[in-house]
Each structure stands twice: as structure tokens, then as C-alpha cells.
mmCIF file of C-alpha atoms in Angstrom:
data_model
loop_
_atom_site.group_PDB
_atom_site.id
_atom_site.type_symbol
_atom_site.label_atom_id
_atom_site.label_comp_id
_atom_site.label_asym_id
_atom_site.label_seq_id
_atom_site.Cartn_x
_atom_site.Cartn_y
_atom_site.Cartn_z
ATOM 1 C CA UNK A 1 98.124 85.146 167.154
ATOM 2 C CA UNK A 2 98.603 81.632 167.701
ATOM 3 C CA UNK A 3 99.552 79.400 165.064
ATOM 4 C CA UNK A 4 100.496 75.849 164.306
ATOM 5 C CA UNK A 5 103.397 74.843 161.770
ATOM 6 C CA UNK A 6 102.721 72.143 159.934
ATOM 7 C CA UNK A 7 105.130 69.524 158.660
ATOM 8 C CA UNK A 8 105.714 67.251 155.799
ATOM 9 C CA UNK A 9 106.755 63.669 155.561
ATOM 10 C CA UNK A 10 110.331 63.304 157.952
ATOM 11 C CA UNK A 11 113.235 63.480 156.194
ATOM 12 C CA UNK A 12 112.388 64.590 152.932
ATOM 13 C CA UNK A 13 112.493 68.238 152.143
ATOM 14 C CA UNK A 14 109.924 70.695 151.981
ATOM 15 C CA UNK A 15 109.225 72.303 148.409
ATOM 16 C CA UNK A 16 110.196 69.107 147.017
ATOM 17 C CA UNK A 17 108.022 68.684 143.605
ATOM 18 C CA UNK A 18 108.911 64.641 143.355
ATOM 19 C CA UNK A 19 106.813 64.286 146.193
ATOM 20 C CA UNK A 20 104.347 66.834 145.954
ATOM 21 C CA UNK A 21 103.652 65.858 142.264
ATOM 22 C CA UNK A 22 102.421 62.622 143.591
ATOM 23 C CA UNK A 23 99.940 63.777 146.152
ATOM 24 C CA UNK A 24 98.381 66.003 143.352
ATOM 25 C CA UNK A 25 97.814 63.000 141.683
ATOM 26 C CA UNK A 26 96.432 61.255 144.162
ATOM 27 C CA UNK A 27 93.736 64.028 145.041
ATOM 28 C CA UNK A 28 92.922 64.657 141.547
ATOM 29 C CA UNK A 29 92.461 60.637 141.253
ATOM 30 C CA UNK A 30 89.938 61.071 143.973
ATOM 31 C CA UNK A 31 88.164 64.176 142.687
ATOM 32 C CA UNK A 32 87.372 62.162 139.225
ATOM 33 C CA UNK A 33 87.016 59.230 141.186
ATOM 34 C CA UNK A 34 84.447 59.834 143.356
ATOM 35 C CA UNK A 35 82.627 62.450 140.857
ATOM 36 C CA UNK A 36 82.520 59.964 138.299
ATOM 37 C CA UNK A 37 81.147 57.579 140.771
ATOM 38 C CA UNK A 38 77.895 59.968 141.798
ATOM 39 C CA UNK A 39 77.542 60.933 138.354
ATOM 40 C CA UNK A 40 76.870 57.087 137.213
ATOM 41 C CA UNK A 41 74.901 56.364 139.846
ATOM 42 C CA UNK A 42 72.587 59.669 139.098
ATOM 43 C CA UNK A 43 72.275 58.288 135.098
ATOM 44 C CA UNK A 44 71.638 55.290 135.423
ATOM 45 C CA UNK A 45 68.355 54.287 136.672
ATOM 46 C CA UNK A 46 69.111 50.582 137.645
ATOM 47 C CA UNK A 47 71.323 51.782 140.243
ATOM 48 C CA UNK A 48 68.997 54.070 141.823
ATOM 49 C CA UNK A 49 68.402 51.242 145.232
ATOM 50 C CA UNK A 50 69.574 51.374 148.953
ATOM 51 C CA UNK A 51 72.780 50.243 148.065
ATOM 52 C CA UNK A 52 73.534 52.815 145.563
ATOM 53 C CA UNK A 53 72.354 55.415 147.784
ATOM 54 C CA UNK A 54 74.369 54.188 151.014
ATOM 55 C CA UNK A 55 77.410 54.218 148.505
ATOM 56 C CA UNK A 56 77.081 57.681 146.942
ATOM 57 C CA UNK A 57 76.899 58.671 151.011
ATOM 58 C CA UNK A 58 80.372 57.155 151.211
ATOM 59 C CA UNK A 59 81.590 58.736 147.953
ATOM 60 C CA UNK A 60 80.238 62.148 149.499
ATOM 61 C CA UNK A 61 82.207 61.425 152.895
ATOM 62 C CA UNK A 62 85.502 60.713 150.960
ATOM 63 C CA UNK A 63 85.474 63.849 148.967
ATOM 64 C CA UNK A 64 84.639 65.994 152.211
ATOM 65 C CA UNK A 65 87.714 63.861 153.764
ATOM 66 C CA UNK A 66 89.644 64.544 151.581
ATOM 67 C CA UNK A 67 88.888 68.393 150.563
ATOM 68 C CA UNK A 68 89.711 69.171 154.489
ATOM 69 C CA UNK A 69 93.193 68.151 154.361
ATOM 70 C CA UNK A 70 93.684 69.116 150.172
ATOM 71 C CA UNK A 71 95.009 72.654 150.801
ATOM 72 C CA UNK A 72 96.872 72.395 153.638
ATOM 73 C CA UNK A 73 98.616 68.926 152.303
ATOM 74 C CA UNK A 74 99.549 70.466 149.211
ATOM 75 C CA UNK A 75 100.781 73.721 150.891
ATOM 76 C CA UNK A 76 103.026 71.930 153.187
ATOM 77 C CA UNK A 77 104.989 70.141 150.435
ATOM 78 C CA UNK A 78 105.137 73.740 148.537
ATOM 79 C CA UNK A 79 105.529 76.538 151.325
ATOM 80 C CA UNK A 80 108.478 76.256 153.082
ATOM 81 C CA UNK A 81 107.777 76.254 156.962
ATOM 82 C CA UNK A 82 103.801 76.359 156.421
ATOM 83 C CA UNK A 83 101.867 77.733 159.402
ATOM 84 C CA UNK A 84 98.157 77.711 160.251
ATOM 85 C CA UNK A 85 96.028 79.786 162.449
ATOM 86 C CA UNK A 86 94.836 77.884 165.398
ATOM 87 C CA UNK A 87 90.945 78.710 164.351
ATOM 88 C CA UNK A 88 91.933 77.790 160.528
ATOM 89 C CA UNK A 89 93.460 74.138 162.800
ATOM 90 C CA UNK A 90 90.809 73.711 164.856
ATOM 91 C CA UNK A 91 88.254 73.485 161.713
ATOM 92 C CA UNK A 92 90.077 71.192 159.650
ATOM 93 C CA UNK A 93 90.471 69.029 162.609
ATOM 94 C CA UNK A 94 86.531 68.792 163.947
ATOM 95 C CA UNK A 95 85.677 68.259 159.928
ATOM 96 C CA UNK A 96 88.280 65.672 159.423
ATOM 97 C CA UNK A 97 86.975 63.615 162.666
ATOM 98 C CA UNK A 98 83.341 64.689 161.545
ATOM 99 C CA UNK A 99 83.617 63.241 157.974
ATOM 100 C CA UNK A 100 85.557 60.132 159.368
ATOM 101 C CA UNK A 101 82.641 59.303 161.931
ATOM 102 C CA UNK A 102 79.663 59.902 158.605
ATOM 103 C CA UNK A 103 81.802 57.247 156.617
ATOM 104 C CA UNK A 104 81.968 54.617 159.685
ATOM 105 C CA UNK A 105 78.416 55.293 159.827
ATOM 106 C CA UNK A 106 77.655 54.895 155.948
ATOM 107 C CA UNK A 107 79.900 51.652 156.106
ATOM 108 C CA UNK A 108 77.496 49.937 159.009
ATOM 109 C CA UNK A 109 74.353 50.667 156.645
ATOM 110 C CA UNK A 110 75.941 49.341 153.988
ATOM 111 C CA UNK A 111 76.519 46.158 156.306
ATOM 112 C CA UNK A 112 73.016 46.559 157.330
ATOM 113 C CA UNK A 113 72.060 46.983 153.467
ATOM 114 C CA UNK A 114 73.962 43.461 152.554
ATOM 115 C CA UNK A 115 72.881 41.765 155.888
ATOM 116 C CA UNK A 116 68.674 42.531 154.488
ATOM 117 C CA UNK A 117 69.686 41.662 150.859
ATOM 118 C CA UNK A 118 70.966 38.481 151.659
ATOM 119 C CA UNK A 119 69.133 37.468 155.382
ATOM 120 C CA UNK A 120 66.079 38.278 153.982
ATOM 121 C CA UNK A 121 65.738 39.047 150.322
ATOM 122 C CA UNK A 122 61.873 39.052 150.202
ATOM 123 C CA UNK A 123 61.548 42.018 152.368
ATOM 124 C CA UNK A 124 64.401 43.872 150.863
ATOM 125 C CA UNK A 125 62.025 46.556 149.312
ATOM 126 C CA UNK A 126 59.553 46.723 152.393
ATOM 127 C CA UNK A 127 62.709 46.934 154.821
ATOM 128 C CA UNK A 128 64.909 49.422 153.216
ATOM 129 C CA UNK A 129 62.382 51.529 152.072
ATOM 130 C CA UNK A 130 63.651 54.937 150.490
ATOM 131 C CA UNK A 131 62.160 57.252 154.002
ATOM 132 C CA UNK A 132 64.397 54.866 156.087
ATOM 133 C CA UNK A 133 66.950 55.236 153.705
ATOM 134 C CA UNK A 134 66.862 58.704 153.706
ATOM 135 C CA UNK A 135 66.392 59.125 157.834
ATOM 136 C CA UNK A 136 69.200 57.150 158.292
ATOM 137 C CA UNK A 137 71.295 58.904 156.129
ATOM 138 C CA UNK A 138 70.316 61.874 158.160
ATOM 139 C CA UNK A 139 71.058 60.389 161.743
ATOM 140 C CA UNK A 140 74.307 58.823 160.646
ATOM 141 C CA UNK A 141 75.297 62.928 159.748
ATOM 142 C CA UNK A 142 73.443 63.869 163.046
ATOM 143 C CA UNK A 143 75.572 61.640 164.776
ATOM 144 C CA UNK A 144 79.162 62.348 163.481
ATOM 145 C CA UNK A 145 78.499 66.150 163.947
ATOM 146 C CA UNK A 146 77.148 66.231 167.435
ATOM 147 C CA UNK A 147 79.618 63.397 168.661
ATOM 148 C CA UNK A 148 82.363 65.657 167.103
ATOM 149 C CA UNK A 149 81.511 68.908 168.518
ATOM 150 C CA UNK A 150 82.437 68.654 171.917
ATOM 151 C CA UNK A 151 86.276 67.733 170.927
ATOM 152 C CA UNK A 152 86.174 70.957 169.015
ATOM 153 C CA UNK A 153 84.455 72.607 172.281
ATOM 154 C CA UNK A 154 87.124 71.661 174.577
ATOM 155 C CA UNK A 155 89.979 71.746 172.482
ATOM 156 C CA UNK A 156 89.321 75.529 171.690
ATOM 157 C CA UNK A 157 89.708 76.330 175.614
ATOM 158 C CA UNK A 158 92.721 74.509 176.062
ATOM 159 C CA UNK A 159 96.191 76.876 176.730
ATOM 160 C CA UNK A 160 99.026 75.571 174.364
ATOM 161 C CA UNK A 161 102.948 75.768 174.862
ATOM 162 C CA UNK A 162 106.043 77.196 173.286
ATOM 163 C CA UNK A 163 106.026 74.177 170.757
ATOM 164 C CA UNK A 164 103.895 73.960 168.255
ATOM 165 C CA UNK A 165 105.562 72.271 165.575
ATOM 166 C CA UNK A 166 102.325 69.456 164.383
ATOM 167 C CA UNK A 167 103.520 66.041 163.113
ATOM 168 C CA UNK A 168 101.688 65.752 160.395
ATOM 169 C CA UNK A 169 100.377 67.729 157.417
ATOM 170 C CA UNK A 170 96.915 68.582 158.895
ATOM 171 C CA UNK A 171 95.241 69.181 162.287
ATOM 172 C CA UNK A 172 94.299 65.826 163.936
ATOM 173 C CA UNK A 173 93.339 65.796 167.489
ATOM 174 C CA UNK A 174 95.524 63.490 169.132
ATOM 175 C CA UNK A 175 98.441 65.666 167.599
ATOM 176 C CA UNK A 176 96.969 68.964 168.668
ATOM 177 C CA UNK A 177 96.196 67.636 172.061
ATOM 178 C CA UNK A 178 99.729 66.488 172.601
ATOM 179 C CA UNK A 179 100.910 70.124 172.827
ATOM 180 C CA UNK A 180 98.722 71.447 174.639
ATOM 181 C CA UNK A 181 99.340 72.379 178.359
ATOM 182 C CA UNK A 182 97.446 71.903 181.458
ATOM 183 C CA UNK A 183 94.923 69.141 181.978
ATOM 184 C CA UNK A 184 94.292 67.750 178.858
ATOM 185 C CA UNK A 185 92.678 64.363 180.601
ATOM 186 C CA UNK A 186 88.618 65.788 179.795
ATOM 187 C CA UNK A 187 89.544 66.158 176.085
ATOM 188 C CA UNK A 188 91.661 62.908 175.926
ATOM 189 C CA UNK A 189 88.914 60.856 177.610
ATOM 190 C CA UNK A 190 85.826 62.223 176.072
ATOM 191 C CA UNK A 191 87.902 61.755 172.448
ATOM 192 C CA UNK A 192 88.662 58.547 173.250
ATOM 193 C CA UNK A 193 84.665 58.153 174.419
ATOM 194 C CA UNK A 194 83.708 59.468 170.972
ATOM 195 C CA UNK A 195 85.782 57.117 168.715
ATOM 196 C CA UNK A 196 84.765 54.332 170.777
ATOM 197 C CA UNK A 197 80.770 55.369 170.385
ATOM 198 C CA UNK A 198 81.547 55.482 166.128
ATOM 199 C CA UNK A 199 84.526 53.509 165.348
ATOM 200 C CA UNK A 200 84.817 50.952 167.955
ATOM 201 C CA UNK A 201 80.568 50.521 168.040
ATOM 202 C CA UNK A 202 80.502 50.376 164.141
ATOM 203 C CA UNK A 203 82.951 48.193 163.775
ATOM 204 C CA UNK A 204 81.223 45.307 165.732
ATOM 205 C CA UNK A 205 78.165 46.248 164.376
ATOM 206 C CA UNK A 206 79.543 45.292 161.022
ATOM 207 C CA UNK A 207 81.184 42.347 162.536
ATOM 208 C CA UNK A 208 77.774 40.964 163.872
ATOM 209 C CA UNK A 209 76.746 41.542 160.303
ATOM 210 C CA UNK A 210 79.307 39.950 158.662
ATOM 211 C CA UNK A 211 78.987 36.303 160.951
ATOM 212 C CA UNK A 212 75.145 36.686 160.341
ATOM 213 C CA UNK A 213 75.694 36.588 156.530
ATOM 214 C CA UNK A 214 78.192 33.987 156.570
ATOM 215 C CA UNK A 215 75.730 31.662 158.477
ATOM 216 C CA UNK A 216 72.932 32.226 155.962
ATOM 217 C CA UNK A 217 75.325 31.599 152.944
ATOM 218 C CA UNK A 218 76.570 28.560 154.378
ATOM 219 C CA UNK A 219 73.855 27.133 154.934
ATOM 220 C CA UNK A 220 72.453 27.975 151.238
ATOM 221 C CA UNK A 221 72.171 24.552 149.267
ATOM 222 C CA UNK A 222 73.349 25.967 145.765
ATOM 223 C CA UNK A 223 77.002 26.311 145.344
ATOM 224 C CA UNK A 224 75.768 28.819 142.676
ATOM 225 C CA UNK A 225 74.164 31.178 145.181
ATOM 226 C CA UNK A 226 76.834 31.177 147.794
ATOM 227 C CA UNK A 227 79.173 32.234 145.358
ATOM 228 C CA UNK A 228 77.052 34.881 144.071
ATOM 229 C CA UNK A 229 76.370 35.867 148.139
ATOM 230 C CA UNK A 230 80.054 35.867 148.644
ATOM 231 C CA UNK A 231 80.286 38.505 145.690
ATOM 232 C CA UNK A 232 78.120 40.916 146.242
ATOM 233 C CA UNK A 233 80.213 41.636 149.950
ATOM 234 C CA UNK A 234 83.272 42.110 148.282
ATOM 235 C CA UNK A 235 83.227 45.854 147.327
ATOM 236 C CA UNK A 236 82.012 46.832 150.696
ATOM 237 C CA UNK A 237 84.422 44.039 152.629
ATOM 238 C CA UNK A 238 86.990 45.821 150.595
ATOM 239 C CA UNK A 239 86.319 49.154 151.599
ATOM 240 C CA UNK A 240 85.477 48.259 155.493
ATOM 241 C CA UNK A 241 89.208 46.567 155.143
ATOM 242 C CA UNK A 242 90.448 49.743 153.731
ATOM 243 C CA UNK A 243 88.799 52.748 156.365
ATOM 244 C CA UNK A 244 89.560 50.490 159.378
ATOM 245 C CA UNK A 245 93.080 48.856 159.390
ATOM 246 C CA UNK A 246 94.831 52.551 158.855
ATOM 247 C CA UNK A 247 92.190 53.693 161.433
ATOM 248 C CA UNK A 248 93.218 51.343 163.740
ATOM 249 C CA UNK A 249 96.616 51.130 163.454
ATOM 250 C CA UNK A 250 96.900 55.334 163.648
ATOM 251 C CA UNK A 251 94.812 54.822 167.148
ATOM 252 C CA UNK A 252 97.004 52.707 168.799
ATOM 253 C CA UNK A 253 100.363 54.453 167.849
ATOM 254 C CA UNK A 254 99.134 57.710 168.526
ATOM 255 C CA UNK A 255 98.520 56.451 172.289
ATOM 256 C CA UNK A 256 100.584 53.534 172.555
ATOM 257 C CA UNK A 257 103.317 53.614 170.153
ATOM 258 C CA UNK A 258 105.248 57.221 171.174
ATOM 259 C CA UNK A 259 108.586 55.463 170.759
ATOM 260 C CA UNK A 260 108.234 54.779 167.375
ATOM 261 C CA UNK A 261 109.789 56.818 164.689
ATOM 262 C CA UNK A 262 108.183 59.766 163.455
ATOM 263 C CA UNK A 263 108.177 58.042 159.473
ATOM 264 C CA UNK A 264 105.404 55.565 161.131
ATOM 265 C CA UNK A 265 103.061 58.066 162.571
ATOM 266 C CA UNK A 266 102.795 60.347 159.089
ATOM 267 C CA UNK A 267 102.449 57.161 156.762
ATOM 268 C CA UNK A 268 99.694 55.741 158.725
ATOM 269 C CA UNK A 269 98.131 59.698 158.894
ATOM 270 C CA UNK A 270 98.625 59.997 155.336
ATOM 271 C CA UNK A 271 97.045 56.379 154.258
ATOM 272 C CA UNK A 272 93.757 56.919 156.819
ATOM 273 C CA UNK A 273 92.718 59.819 155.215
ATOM 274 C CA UNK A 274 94.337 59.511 151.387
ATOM 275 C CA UNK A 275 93.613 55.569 150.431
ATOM 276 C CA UNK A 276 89.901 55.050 150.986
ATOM 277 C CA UNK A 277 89.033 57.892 148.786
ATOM 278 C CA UNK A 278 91.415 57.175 146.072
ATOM 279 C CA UNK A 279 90.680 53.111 146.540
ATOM 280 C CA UNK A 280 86.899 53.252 147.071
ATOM 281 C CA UNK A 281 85.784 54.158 143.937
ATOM 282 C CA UNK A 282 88.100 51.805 142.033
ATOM 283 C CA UNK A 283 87.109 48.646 143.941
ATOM 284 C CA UNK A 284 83.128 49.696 143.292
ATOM 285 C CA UNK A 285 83.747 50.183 139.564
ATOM 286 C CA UNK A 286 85.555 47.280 139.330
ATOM 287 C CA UNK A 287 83.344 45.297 141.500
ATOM 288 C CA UNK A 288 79.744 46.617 139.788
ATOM 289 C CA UNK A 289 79.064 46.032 136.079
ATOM 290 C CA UNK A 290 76.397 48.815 135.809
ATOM 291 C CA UNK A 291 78.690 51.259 137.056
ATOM 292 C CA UNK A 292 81.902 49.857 135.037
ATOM 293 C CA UNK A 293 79.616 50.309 132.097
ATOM 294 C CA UNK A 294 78.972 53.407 132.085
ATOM 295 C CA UNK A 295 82.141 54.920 132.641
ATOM 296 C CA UNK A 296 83.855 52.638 129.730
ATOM 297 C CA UNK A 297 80.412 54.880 127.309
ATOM 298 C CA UNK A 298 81.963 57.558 128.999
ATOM 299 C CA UNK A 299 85.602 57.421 127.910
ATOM 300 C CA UNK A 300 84.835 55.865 124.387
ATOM 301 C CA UNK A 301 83.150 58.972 123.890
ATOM 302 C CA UNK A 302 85.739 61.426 124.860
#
């Protein structure tokens, strides 16, 4: 049957606890992280607005992000020479790329979210009413999924060589596609075509946001209110900052940047999929007092 073997970080040996000890911490951070994040927001009943909702969407993205690449991550760094089945592969990869396009999504309705809040606070209620909420939560799911598929769909027909040594600890689809045989130019295009519909799409959405807000806070009169503008975009600034710039960066080596060492391509892997999950939920309860709140009840009272 054909298989993939997965592979750890270069250079540093597989079974190797000091390094697998880490990454458990990491995803267990996460687990609480993002648990503790939808649990607040279900308890407590001032936080139960568009915003709130848009950002226990993006807590629900990061934990499916991260669950995809939890076993096989771990397994890697605790199985010496760790194999996977190519149907096992070819799952993890279309829900990796599936969750990845839901949290781009989430992040330009949280743009959208800030953009109404600020733009136009008087018809914040009437404008993000909970059906469009809840319908665009819906279509941005539709959309990662269906966008997805295909890649999955074309990959699964492709004939693969006599290598198949990945470069990272999970299936991505640049990495898969780069050993397969044959034509791969209909898979590489319409992948490309699909993170440019998502990623490259969302992120000037939430650009044009962005320049739209600054306008309206500049031209607010009260120093006051411009600062208090300025900090309710910092969580989600934070965590746009955070999903993109690995996003990017893994993009452009993976087509670009094949002459680069092979350290550069499994850091960049490993922080796009592993830092906005473990980040996101610190810079929200940092950022929000409601939600900071609650967990500091929580711990008192364990």
C-alpha cells in the first residue's frame, strides 16, 4: 500500500523527549486555551454579541487545526521512522487546508464585525443581527470545504514516485504535490487558485477594512474615543498578524524559496499551524476584561 514517511524537525533526532516534551505542551496549552475560551464566552451573558460569536468560530477553527496535525506531530517525534497511509495523508491534508480557509474566513468577519462597530455604531444591532451572524458563519464553512475539495479530488488521482520521504510532520499539499509524478500543473494551479480565492481575497478584504477604520478614527474629535477605537482592534490586529505572516512566508518558500535549507521550511510549517492556536486565546484574554474575569473566578476557585 502506499505510504508516506513523515519527518521531524532536521537535524535533531527522532524519539527525542526534549523536543517532544515541548510540543505536548504546546497542544495541551491550546486544548485549555481555546476550551477555556468557549467556555467563558458560553457563561457569561455580556459576551454573548457578534463579536463573541465570530471569535468562538476562530477558537473552533484553531482546535480543528490543530487536532489534524496532534497525532501525527506527536508520533513523529516518538516513532522512529513514522509512516502514514496515503488515504490517512490525504485527510489530514484537505482538513488542515479546510480549517485554515474557515479561520481566514472568521478573521474577515471579525474585520467586518469591527469595521460596523466602529463605521457605524448606531446600526450595530440592526446590521449584525444574530440570522446574519449565524448564515455567515455557515457560508464562511461552505466556502473552505467546497474550495478545498477539489485539491483533495485531484491529488487522490495523482501517481507518486519511489520517494516519499514528506518534509514536514504532517500532510500539506505543496509537500505532497512535490513528489508526485506526472503532470502535476492542474493541481498546482487550481491550489494556487484556491488560496488566492481565501487567503489572498481575505486578506485585502481585511485590509480595506482596516484603512476604512483608520479614516473614521482619525477623524473622531475626542482623543478619548480614538484611543478607545484603536483598542478594541488590537486582539483581532493581533491575531490577523499572527495567521498571516507564517501563512505567507510558508507560501512563498514552498514555491519560491527551494534553495533554502530544509530548517526554514519546517519552522515556518510548524509556526502556521502551532502559534495562532496557542497565541489566540492569550491575546483575547488578555485583551477582554469580561473574559480575563472569568477565568481569574475560575482559577481562584480551583
Amino acid at each position: 500500500p502506499l505510504t508516506f514517511t513523515l519527518t521531524g524537525i532536521p537535524g535533531v533526532p527522532v524519539s527525542s523527549s526534549w523536543v517532544a516534551l515541548p510540543l505536548c505542551c504546546l497542544y495541551l496549552l491550546m486544548l485549555l486555551g481555546n476550551c477555556c475560551l468557549l467556555w467563558t464566552i458560553r457563561a457569561e451573558q455580556v459576551l454573548h454579541s457578534p463579536m463573541y460569536h465570530f471569535l468562538s468560530m476562530l477558537a473552533l477553527a484553531d482546535l480543528g487545526l490543530s487536532l489534524c496535525t496532534l497525532p501525527t506531530v506527536l508520533a513523529t517525534f516518538s516513532v522512529p521512522a513514522t509512516s502514514l497511509p496515503f488515504q490517512a495523508c490525504l485527510a489530514q491534508m484537505y482538513f488542515i487546508h479546510t480549517f485554515s480557509a474557515i479561520e481566514s474566513g472568521v478573521l474577515v468577519a471579525m474585520a467586518f464585525d469591527r469595521f460596523v462597530a466602529i463605521c457605524h455604531p448606531l446600526r450595530y444591532g440592526s446590521v449584525l443581527s444574530s440570522s446574519l451572524v449565524a448564515r455567515a458563519g455557515v457560508l464562511i464553512v461552505l466556502r473552505g470545504v467546497c474550495l478545498v475539495l477539489p485539491v483533495a479530488v485531484l491529488m487522490a488521482r495523482m501517481p507518486f514516485c519511489s520517494s516519499r520521504v514528506l518534509s514536514h510532520s504532517f500532510c500539506l499539499h505543496q509537500d505532497m504535490l512535490r513528489l508526485a509524478c506526472g503532470d502535476v500543473r492542474p493541481s498546482s494551479w487550481y491550489g494556487l487558485s484556491a488560496v488566492l480565492l481565501t487567503k489572498g481575497l481575505d486578506s485585502l478584504a481585511i485590509l480595506l477594512s482596516y484603512v476604512l477604520i483608520i479614516r473614521a478614527i482619525l477623524g473622531s474629535v475626542s482623543t478619548e474615543a480614538r484611543a478607545k477605537a484603536f483598542s478594541t482592534c488590537i486582539s483581532h490586529l493581533c491575531a490577523v498578524l499572527i495567521f498571516y505572516i507564517p501563512l505567507i512566508g510558508l507560501s512563498v518558500i514552498h514555491r519560491f524559496g527551494k534553495h533554502l535549507p530544509p530548517l526554514t521550511h519546517t519552522l515556518l510549517a510548524d509556526a502556521y499551524l502551532l502559534v495562532p492556536p496557542v497565541l489566540n486565546p492569550l491575546v483575547y484574554s488578555w485583551k477582554t476584561k469580561q473574559i480575563r474575569r472569568r477565568l481569574l473566578l475560575l482559577l481562584c476557585r480551583r
